[in-house]
Amino acid sequence: KKAKAAERSVVENSAGDGDVGKAARPKRKKDASVTSDYTESQEGHGVKQENKQAATPGPSKKQIITSADKVRARRARQKRHKLARENVKMKDPEVAAEYLRLWAARKDAGGESSWRFNKATQAWLLRHAYEPERVAHDVFLILLRYLDGLRGAARDRMRAEARAVAMLQGAPLKEEAPDKPEEKQKKK
């Protein structure tokens, strides 16, 4: 019993708040930007005064940004976007052709193919269906079978596009964009 009482007194003394069985808590460190000074008041008592100083002296970052910095940032952002547009991975027409071949094998074999619906590939096929350099003739024939099962808004869009191609007698629906777009005139 005496040993347990001695342990309790040690724990009580180390905890500092008189709670038995609690471990001692480490003291919190003060912020480096706050300093304490003791000064004598008029009555002669020591008074603690805190001097709060900013961690980084001077104006904040928002106040330092100039219009030249904004222009540089805008140009850098435009350059990143341009590079991103140039580096966009173009879908290989062979991937789309293989997608349609697997779909046809599944239809013909009754569901034993490894074909899985891929929205991006379907969108690519619908977008480039009338471009013979991207969709070969034999792939186009499979695509026509694929389009039979198309439903919803995609079907309506394809129907409208097919009517436009028939009306234009095979002429392109829209003109190709020039290689280098003309630069916009800057307003001053």
PDB file of C-alpha atoms in Angstrom:
ATOM      1  CA  LYS A   1       0.000   0.000   0.000  1.00  0.00           C
ATOM      2  CA  LYS A   2       2.836   2.365   0.779  1.00  0.00           C
ATOM      3  CA  ALA A   3       4.357   1.788  -2.686  1.00  0.00           C
ATOM      4  CA  LYS A   4       1.078   2.615  -4.408  1.00  0.00           C
ATOM      5  CA  ALA A   5       0.674   5.770  -2.320  1.00  0.00           C
ATOM      6  CA  ALA A   6       4.205   6.828  -3.272  1.00  0.00           C
ATOM      7  CA  GLU A   7       3.409   6.291  -6.971  1.00  0.00           C
ATOM      8  CA  ARG A   8       0.266   8.403  -6.639  1.00  0.00           C
ATOM      9  CA  SER A   9       2.162  11.257  -5.083  1.00  0.00           C
ATOM     10  CA  VAL A  10       4.750  11.131  -7.860  1.00  0.00           C
ATOM     11  CA  VAL A  11       2.008  11.178 -10.519  1.00  0.00           C
ATOM     12  CA  GLU A  12       0.188  14.011  -8.714  1.00  0.00           C
ATOM     13  CA  ASN A  13       3.335  16.085  -8.523  1.00  0.00           C
ATOM     14  CA  SER A  14       4.271  15.486 -12.158  1.00  0.00           C
ATOM     15  CA  ALA A  15       0.775  16.216 -13.519  1.00  0.00           C
ATOM     16  CA  GLY A  16       0.610  19.456 -11.634  1.00  0.00           C
ATOM     17  CA  ASP A  17      -3.196  19.625 -11.556  1.00  0.00           C
ATOM     18  CA  GLY A  18      -3.779  17.075  -8.800  1.00  0.00           C
ATOM     19  CA  ASP A  19      -5.480  14.461 -11.015  1.00  0.00           C
ATOM     20  CA  VAL A  20      -4.447  10.987 -10.039  1.00  0.00           C
ATOM     21  CA  GLY A  21      -3.404   8.630 -12.816  1.00  0.00           C
ATOM     22  CA  LYS A  22      -2.980  11.226 -15.553  1.00  0.00           C
ATOM     23  CA  ALA A  23       0.320  11.579 -17.326  1.00  0.00           C
ATOM     24  CA  ALA A  24       2.173  14.867 -17.249  1.00  0.00           C
ATOM     25  CA  ARG A  25       1.322  17.147 -20.157  1.00  0.00           C
ATOM     26  CA  PRO A  26       4.088  18.962 -21.984  1.00  0.00           C
ATOM     27  CA  LYS A  27       3.930  22.737 -21.827  1.00  0.00           C
ATOM     28  CA  ARG A  28       2.859  24.581 -24.968  1.00  0.00           C
ATOM     29  CA  LYS A  29       5.546  26.525 -26.708  1.00  0.00           C
ATOM     30  CA  LYS A  30       4.973  30.207 -27.261  1.00  0.00           C
ATOM     31  CA  ASP A  31       4.765  31.670 -30.738  1.00  0.00           C
ATOM     32  CA  ALA A  32       8.100  33.124 -31.782  1.00  0.00           C
ATOM     33  CA  SER A  33       6.410  36.324 -32.925  1.00  0.00           C
ATOM     34  CA  VAL A  34       5.091  37.133 -29.416  1.00  0.00           C
ATOM     35  CA  THR A  35       7.588  38.405 -26.872  1.00  0.00           C
ATOM     36  CA  SER A  36       6.905  39.059 -23.222  1.00  0.00           C
ATOM     37  CA  ASP A  37       8.453  41.870 -21.273  1.00  0.00           C
ATOM     38  CA  TYR A  38       8.051  42.585 -17.584  1.00  0.00           C
ATOM     39  CA  THR A  39       7.961  46.237 -16.760  1.00  0.00           C
ATOM     40  CA  GLU A  40       7.518  48.126 -13.537  1.00  0.00           C
ATOM     41  CA  SER A  41       4.189  49.856 -13.226  1.00  0.00           C
ATOM     42  CA  GLN A  42       3.737  53.097 -11.334  1.00  0.00           C
ATOM     43  CA  GLU A  43       2.811  51.195  -8.153  1.00  0.00           C
ATOM     44  CA  GLY A  44       5.977  49.121  -8.356  1.00  0.00           C
ATOM     45  CA  HIS A  45       4.362  45.836  -9.336  1.00  0.00           C
ATOM     46  CA  GLY A  46       5.699  43.776 -12.201  1.00  0.00           C
ATOM     47  CA  VAL A  47       3.271  43.875 -15.154  1.00  0.00           C
ATOM     48  CA  LYS A  48       3.562  41.480 -18.061  1.00  0.00           C
ATOM     49  CA  GLN A  49       3.216  43.118 -21.481  1.00  0.00           C
ATOM     50  CA  GLU A  50       3.049  41.225 -24.752  1.00  0.00           C
ATOM     51  CA  ASN A  51       4.474  42.703 -27.899  1.00  0.00           C
ATOM     52  CA  LYS A  52       2.918  41.093 -30.945  1.00  0.00           C
ATOM     53  CA  GLN A  53       5.020  41.316 -34.068  1.00  0.00           C
ATOM     54  CA  ALA A  54       4.213  39.956 -37.507  1.00  0.00           C
ATOM     55  CA  ALA A  55       6.206  36.892 -38.499  1.00  0.00           C
ATOM     56  CA  THR A  56       7.115  38.584 -41.796  1.00  0.00           C
ATOM     57  CA  PRO A  57       7.575  42.307 -41.469  1.00  0.00           C
ATOM     58  CA  GLY A  58       6.440  44.590 -44.275  1.00  0.00           C
ATOM     59  CA  PRO A  59       3.427  44.589 -46.573  1.00  0.00           C
ATOM     60  CA  SER A  60       1.572  41.368 -47.350  1.00  0.00           C
ATOM     61  CA  LYS A  61       2.040  39.485 -50.612  1.00  0.00           C
ATOM     62  CA  LYS A  62      -1.242  40.773 -52.003  1.00  0.00           C
ATOM     63  CA  GLN A  63       0.011  44.343 -51.739  1.00  0.00           C
ATOM     64  CA  ILE A  64       3.285  43.563 -53.527  1.00  0.00           C
ATOM     65  CA  ILE A  65       1.772  42.126 -56.737  1.00  0.00           C
ATOM     66  CA  THR A  66       2.127  44.624 -59.558  1.00  0.00           C
ATOM     67  CA  SER A  67       0.442  44.875 -62.919  1.00  0.00           C
ATOM     68  CA  ALA A  68       3.630  43.561 -64.558  1.00  0.00           C
ATOM     69  CA  ASP A  69       3.379  40.454 -62.362  1.00  0.00           C
ATOM     70  CA  LYS A  70      -0.219  39.985 -63.453  1.00  0.00           C
ATOM     71  CA  VAL A  71       0.756  40.251 -67.121  1.00  0.00           C
ATOM     72  CA  ARG A  72       3.558  37.704 -66.653  1.00  0.00           C
ATOM     73  CA  ALA A  73       1.211  35.334 -64.857  1.00  0.00           C
ATOM     74  CA  ARG A  74      -1.428  35.671 -67.590  1.00  0.00           C
ATOM     75  CA  ARG A  75       1.140  34.974 -70.319  1.00  0.00           C
ATOM     76  CA  ALA A  76       2.461  31.941 -68.457  1.00  0.00           C
ATOM     77  CA  ARG A  77      -1.098  30.641 -67.984  1.00  0.00           C
ATOM     78  CA  GLN A  78      -1.843  31.133 -71.696  1.00  0.00           C
ATOM     79  CA  LYS A  79       1.361  29.298 -72.601  1.00  0.00           C
ATOM     80  CA  ARG A  80       0.442  26.361 -70.320  1.00  0.00           C
ATOM     81  CA  HIS A  81      -3.039  26.155 -71.855  1.00  0.00           C
ATOM     82  CA  LYS A  82      -1.596  26.264 -75.375  1.00  0.00           C
ATOM     83  CA  LEU A  83       0.833  23.453 -74.573  1.00  0.00           C
ATOM     84  CA  ALA A  84      -1.965  21.441 -73.015  1.00  0.00           C
ATOM     85  CA  ARG A  85      -4.100  21.823 -76.146  1.00  0.00           C
ATOM     86  CA  GLU A  86      -1.187  20.755 -78.358  1.00  0.00           C
ATOM     87  CA  ASN A  87      -0.361  17.749 -76.189  1.00  0.00           C
ATOM     88  CA  VAL A  88      -3.917  16.429 -76.073  1.00  0.00           C
ATOM     89  CA  LYS A  89      -3.745  12.759 -76.844  1.00  0.00           C
ATOM     90  CA  MET A  90      -5.591  12.148 -80.083  1.00  0.00           C
ATOM     91  CA  LYS A  91      -7.552   8.931 -80.279  1.00  0.00           C
ATOM     92  CA  ASP A  92      -5.991   6.514 -82.684  1.00  0.00           C
ATOM     93  CA  PRO A  93      -8.440   5.495 -85.410  1.00  0.00           C
ATOM     94  CA  GLU A  94      -7.294   1.903 -84.906  1.00  0.00           C
ATOM     95  CA  VAL A  95      -8.550   1.980 -81.308  1.00  0.00           C
ATOM     96  CA  ALA A  96     -11.991   3.055 -82.538  1.00  0.00           C
ATOM     97  CA  ALA A  97     -11.918   0.406 -85.278  1.00  0.00           C
ATOM     98  CA  GLU A  98     -11.057  -2.307 -82.756  1.00  0.00           C
ATOM     99  CA  TYR A  99     -13.889  -1.063 -80.502  1.00  0.00           C
ATOM    100  CA  LEU A 100     -16.366  -1.522 -83.357  1.00  0.00           C
ATOM    101  CA  ARG A 101     -14.922  -4.922 -84.334  1.00  0.00           C
ATOM    102  CA  LEU A 102     -15.328  -6.176 -80.753  1.00  0.00           C
ATOM    103  CA  TRP A 103     -18.875  -4.801 -80.704  1.00  0.00           C
ATOM    104  CA  ALA A 104     -19.691  -6.618 -83.956  1.00  0.00           C
ATOM    105  CA  ALA A 105     -18.175  -9.857 -82.637  1.00  0.00           C
ATOM    106  CA  ARG A 106     -20.332  -9.570 -79.540  1.00  0.00           C
ATOM    107  CA  LYS A 107     -23.474  -8.995 -81.621  1.00  0.00           C
ATOM    108  CA  ASP A 108     -22.658 -11.865 -83.966  1.00  0.00           C
ATOM    109  CA  ALA A 109     -21.522 -14.324 -81.285  1.00  0.00           C
ATOM    110  CA  GLY A 110     -24.324 -13.524 -78.862  1.00  0.00           C
ATOM    111  CA  GLY A 111     -22.418 -11.812 -76.059  1.00  0.00           C
ATOM    112  CA  GLU A 112     -19.164 -13.817 -75.865  1.00  0.00           C
ATOM    113  CA  SER A 113     -16.867 -10.897 -76.784  1.00  0.00           C
ATOM    114  CA  SER A 114     -14.810  -8.714 -74.452  1.00  0.00           C
ATOM    115  CA  TRP A 115     -16.480  -5.535 -75.785  1.00  0.00           C
ATOM    116  CA  ARG A 116     -17.326  -2.877 -73.208  1.00  0.00           C
ATOM    117  CA  PHE A 117     -19.127   0.393 -73.813  1.00  0.00           C
ATOM    118  CA  ASN A 118     -16.787   3.375 -73.944  1.00  0.00           C
ATOM    119  CA  LYS A 119     -18.440   6.778 -74.099  1.00  0.00           C
ATOM    120  CA  ALA A 120     -15.300   8.594 -75.270  1.00  0.00           C
ATOM    121  CA  THR A 121     -14.759   6.164 -78.145  1.00  0.00           C
ATOM    122  CA  GLN A 122     -18.412   6.380 -79.153  1.00  0.00           C
ATOM    123  CA  ALA A 123     -18.229  10.191 -79.116  1.00  0.00           C
ATOM    124  CA  TRP A 124     -15.067  10.072 -81.251  1.00  0.00           C
ATOM    125  CA  LEU A 125     -16.754   7.753 -83.744  1.00  0.00           C
ATOM    126  CA  LEU A 126     -19.828   9.970 -83.965  1.00  0.00           C
ATOM    127  CA  ARG A 127     -17.697  13.094 -84.379  1.00  0.00           C
ATOM    128  CA  HIS A 128     -15.490  11.626 -87.127  1.00  0.00           C
ATOM    129  CA  ALA A 129     -17.940   9.271 -88.835  1.00  0.00           C
ATOM    130  CA  TYR A 130     -17.845  11.168 -92.147  1.00  0.00           C
ATOM    131  CA  GLU A 131     -14.069  11.565 -92.344  1.00  0.00           C
ATOM    132  CA  PRO A 132     -12.705   8.770 -94.568  1.00  0.00           C
ATOM    133  CA  GLU A 133      -9.096   9.407 -93.502  1.00  0.00           C
ATOM    134  CA  ARG A 134     -10.048   8.546 -89.905  1.00  0.00           C
ATOM    135  CA  VAL A 135     -12.811   5.978 -90.371  1.00  0.00           C
ATOM    136  CA  ALA A 136     -12.054   3.425 -93.094  1.00  0.00           C
ATOM    137  CA  HIS A 137     -14.780   2.090 -95.377  1.00  0.00           C
ATOM    138  CA  ASP A 138     -14.998  -1.352 -93.723  1.00  0.00           C
ATOM    139  CA  VAL A 139     -15.116   0.281 -90.272  1.00  0.00           C
ATOM    140  CA  PHE A 140     -17.827   2.669 -91.520  1.00  0.00           C
ATOM    141  CA  LEU A 141     -19.995  -0.311 -92.486  1.00  0.00           C
ATOM    142  CA  ILE A 142     -19.699  -1.675 -88.939  1.00  0.00           C
ATOM    143  CA  LEU A 143     -20.395   1.836 -87.617  1.00  0.00           C
ATOM    144  CA  LEU A 144     -23.689   1.919 -89.554  1.00  0.00           C
ATOM    145  CA  ARG A 145     -24.757  -1.279 -87.768  1.00  0.00           C
ATOM    146  CA  TYR A 146     -23.629   0.224 -84.461  1.00  0.00           C
ATOM    147  CA  LEU A 147     -25.692   3.364 -85.086  1.00  0.00           C
ATOM    148  CA  ASP A 148     -28.867   1.246 -85.390  1.00  0.00           C
ATOM    149  CA  GLY A 149     -28.762   0.726 -81.645  1.00  0.00           C
ATOM    150  CA  LEU A 150     -28.002   4.373 -80.856  1.00  0.00           C
ATOM    151  CA  ARG A 151     -30.632   6.128 -78.745  1.00  0.00           C
ATOM    152  CA  GLY A 152     -31.443   9.530 -77.296  1.00  0.00           C
ATOM    153  CA  ALA A 153     -29.892  12.864 -78.183  1.00  0.00           C
ATOM    154  CA  ALA A 154     -26.877  11.252 -79.848  1.00  0.00           C
ATOM    155  CA  ARG A 155     -29.205   9.532 -82.298  1.00  0.00           C
ATOM    156  CA  ASP A 156     -30.973  12.834 -83.065  1.00  0.00           C
ATOM    157  CA  ARG A 157     -27.664  14.617 -83.644  1.00  0.00           C
ATOM    158  CA  MET A 158     -26.401  11.862 -85.954  1.00  0.00           C
ATOM    159  CA  ARG A 159     -29.658  11.908 -87.895  1.00  0.00           C
ATOM    160  CA  ALA A 160     -29.419  15.700 -88.389  1.00  0.00           C
ATOM    161  CA  GLU A 161     -25.758  15.440 -89.398  1.00  0.00           C
ATOM    162  CA  ALA A 162     -26.530  12.661 -91.901  1.00  0.00           C
ATOM    163  CA  ARG A 163     -29.280  14.781 -93.457  1.00  0.00           C
ATOM    164  CA  ALA A 164     -26.881  17.712 -93.772  1.00  0.00           C
ATOM    165  CA  VAL A 165     -24.227  15.539 -95.445  1.00  0.00           C
ATOM    166  CA  ALA A 166     -26.843  14.169 -97.865  1.00  0.00           C
ATOM    167  CA  MET A 167     -28.074  17.678 -98.620  1.00  0.00           C
ATOM    168  CA  LEU A 168     -24.536  18.928 -99.263  1.00  0.00           C
ATOM    169  CA  GLN A 169     -23.843  15.811-101.365  1.00  0.00           C
ATOM    170  CA  GLY A 170     -20.785  14.798 -99.383  1.00  0.00           C
ATOM    171  CA  ALA A 171     -19.260  18.258 -98.947  1.00  0.00           C
ATOM    172  CA  PRO A 172     -17.728  18.924 -95.533  1.00  0.00           C
ATOM    173  CA  LEU A 173     -20.163  20.227 -92.928  1.00  0.00           C
ATOM    174  CA  LYS A 174     -17.785  22.849 -91.596  1.00  0.00           C
ATOM    175  CA  GLU A 175     -14.617  24.363 -92.906  1.00  0.00           C
ATOM    176  CA  GLU A 176     -11.312  23.317 -91.447  1.00  0.00           C
ATOM    177  CA  ALA A 177      -9.712  25.826 -89.076  1.00  0.00           C
ATOM    178  CA  PRO A 178      -6.613  27.524 -90.511  1.00  0.00           C
ATOM    179  CA  ASP A 179      -3.247  26.346 -89.214  1.00  0.00           C
ATOM    180  CA  LYS A 180      -2.441  29.653 -87.533  1.00  0.00           C
ATOM    181  CA  PRO A 181      -5.326  31.710 -86.201  1.00  0.00           C
ATOM    182  CA  GLU A 182      -5.071  35.436 -86.775  1.00  0.00           C
ATOM    183  CA  GLU A 183      -3.954  37.347 -83.732  1.00  0.00           C
ATOM    184  CA  LYS A 184      -6.544  39.511 -82.100  1.00  0.00           C
ATOM    185  CA  GLN A 185      -5.934  43.235 -82.086  1.00  0.00           C
ATOM    186  CA  LYS A 186      -5.207  44.484 -78.598  1.00  0.00           C
ATOM    187  CA  LYS A 187      -7.281  47.410 -77.384  1.00  0.00           C
ATOM    188  CA  LYS A 188      -5.409  50.166 -75.654  1.00  0.00           C
TER     189      LYS A 188
END
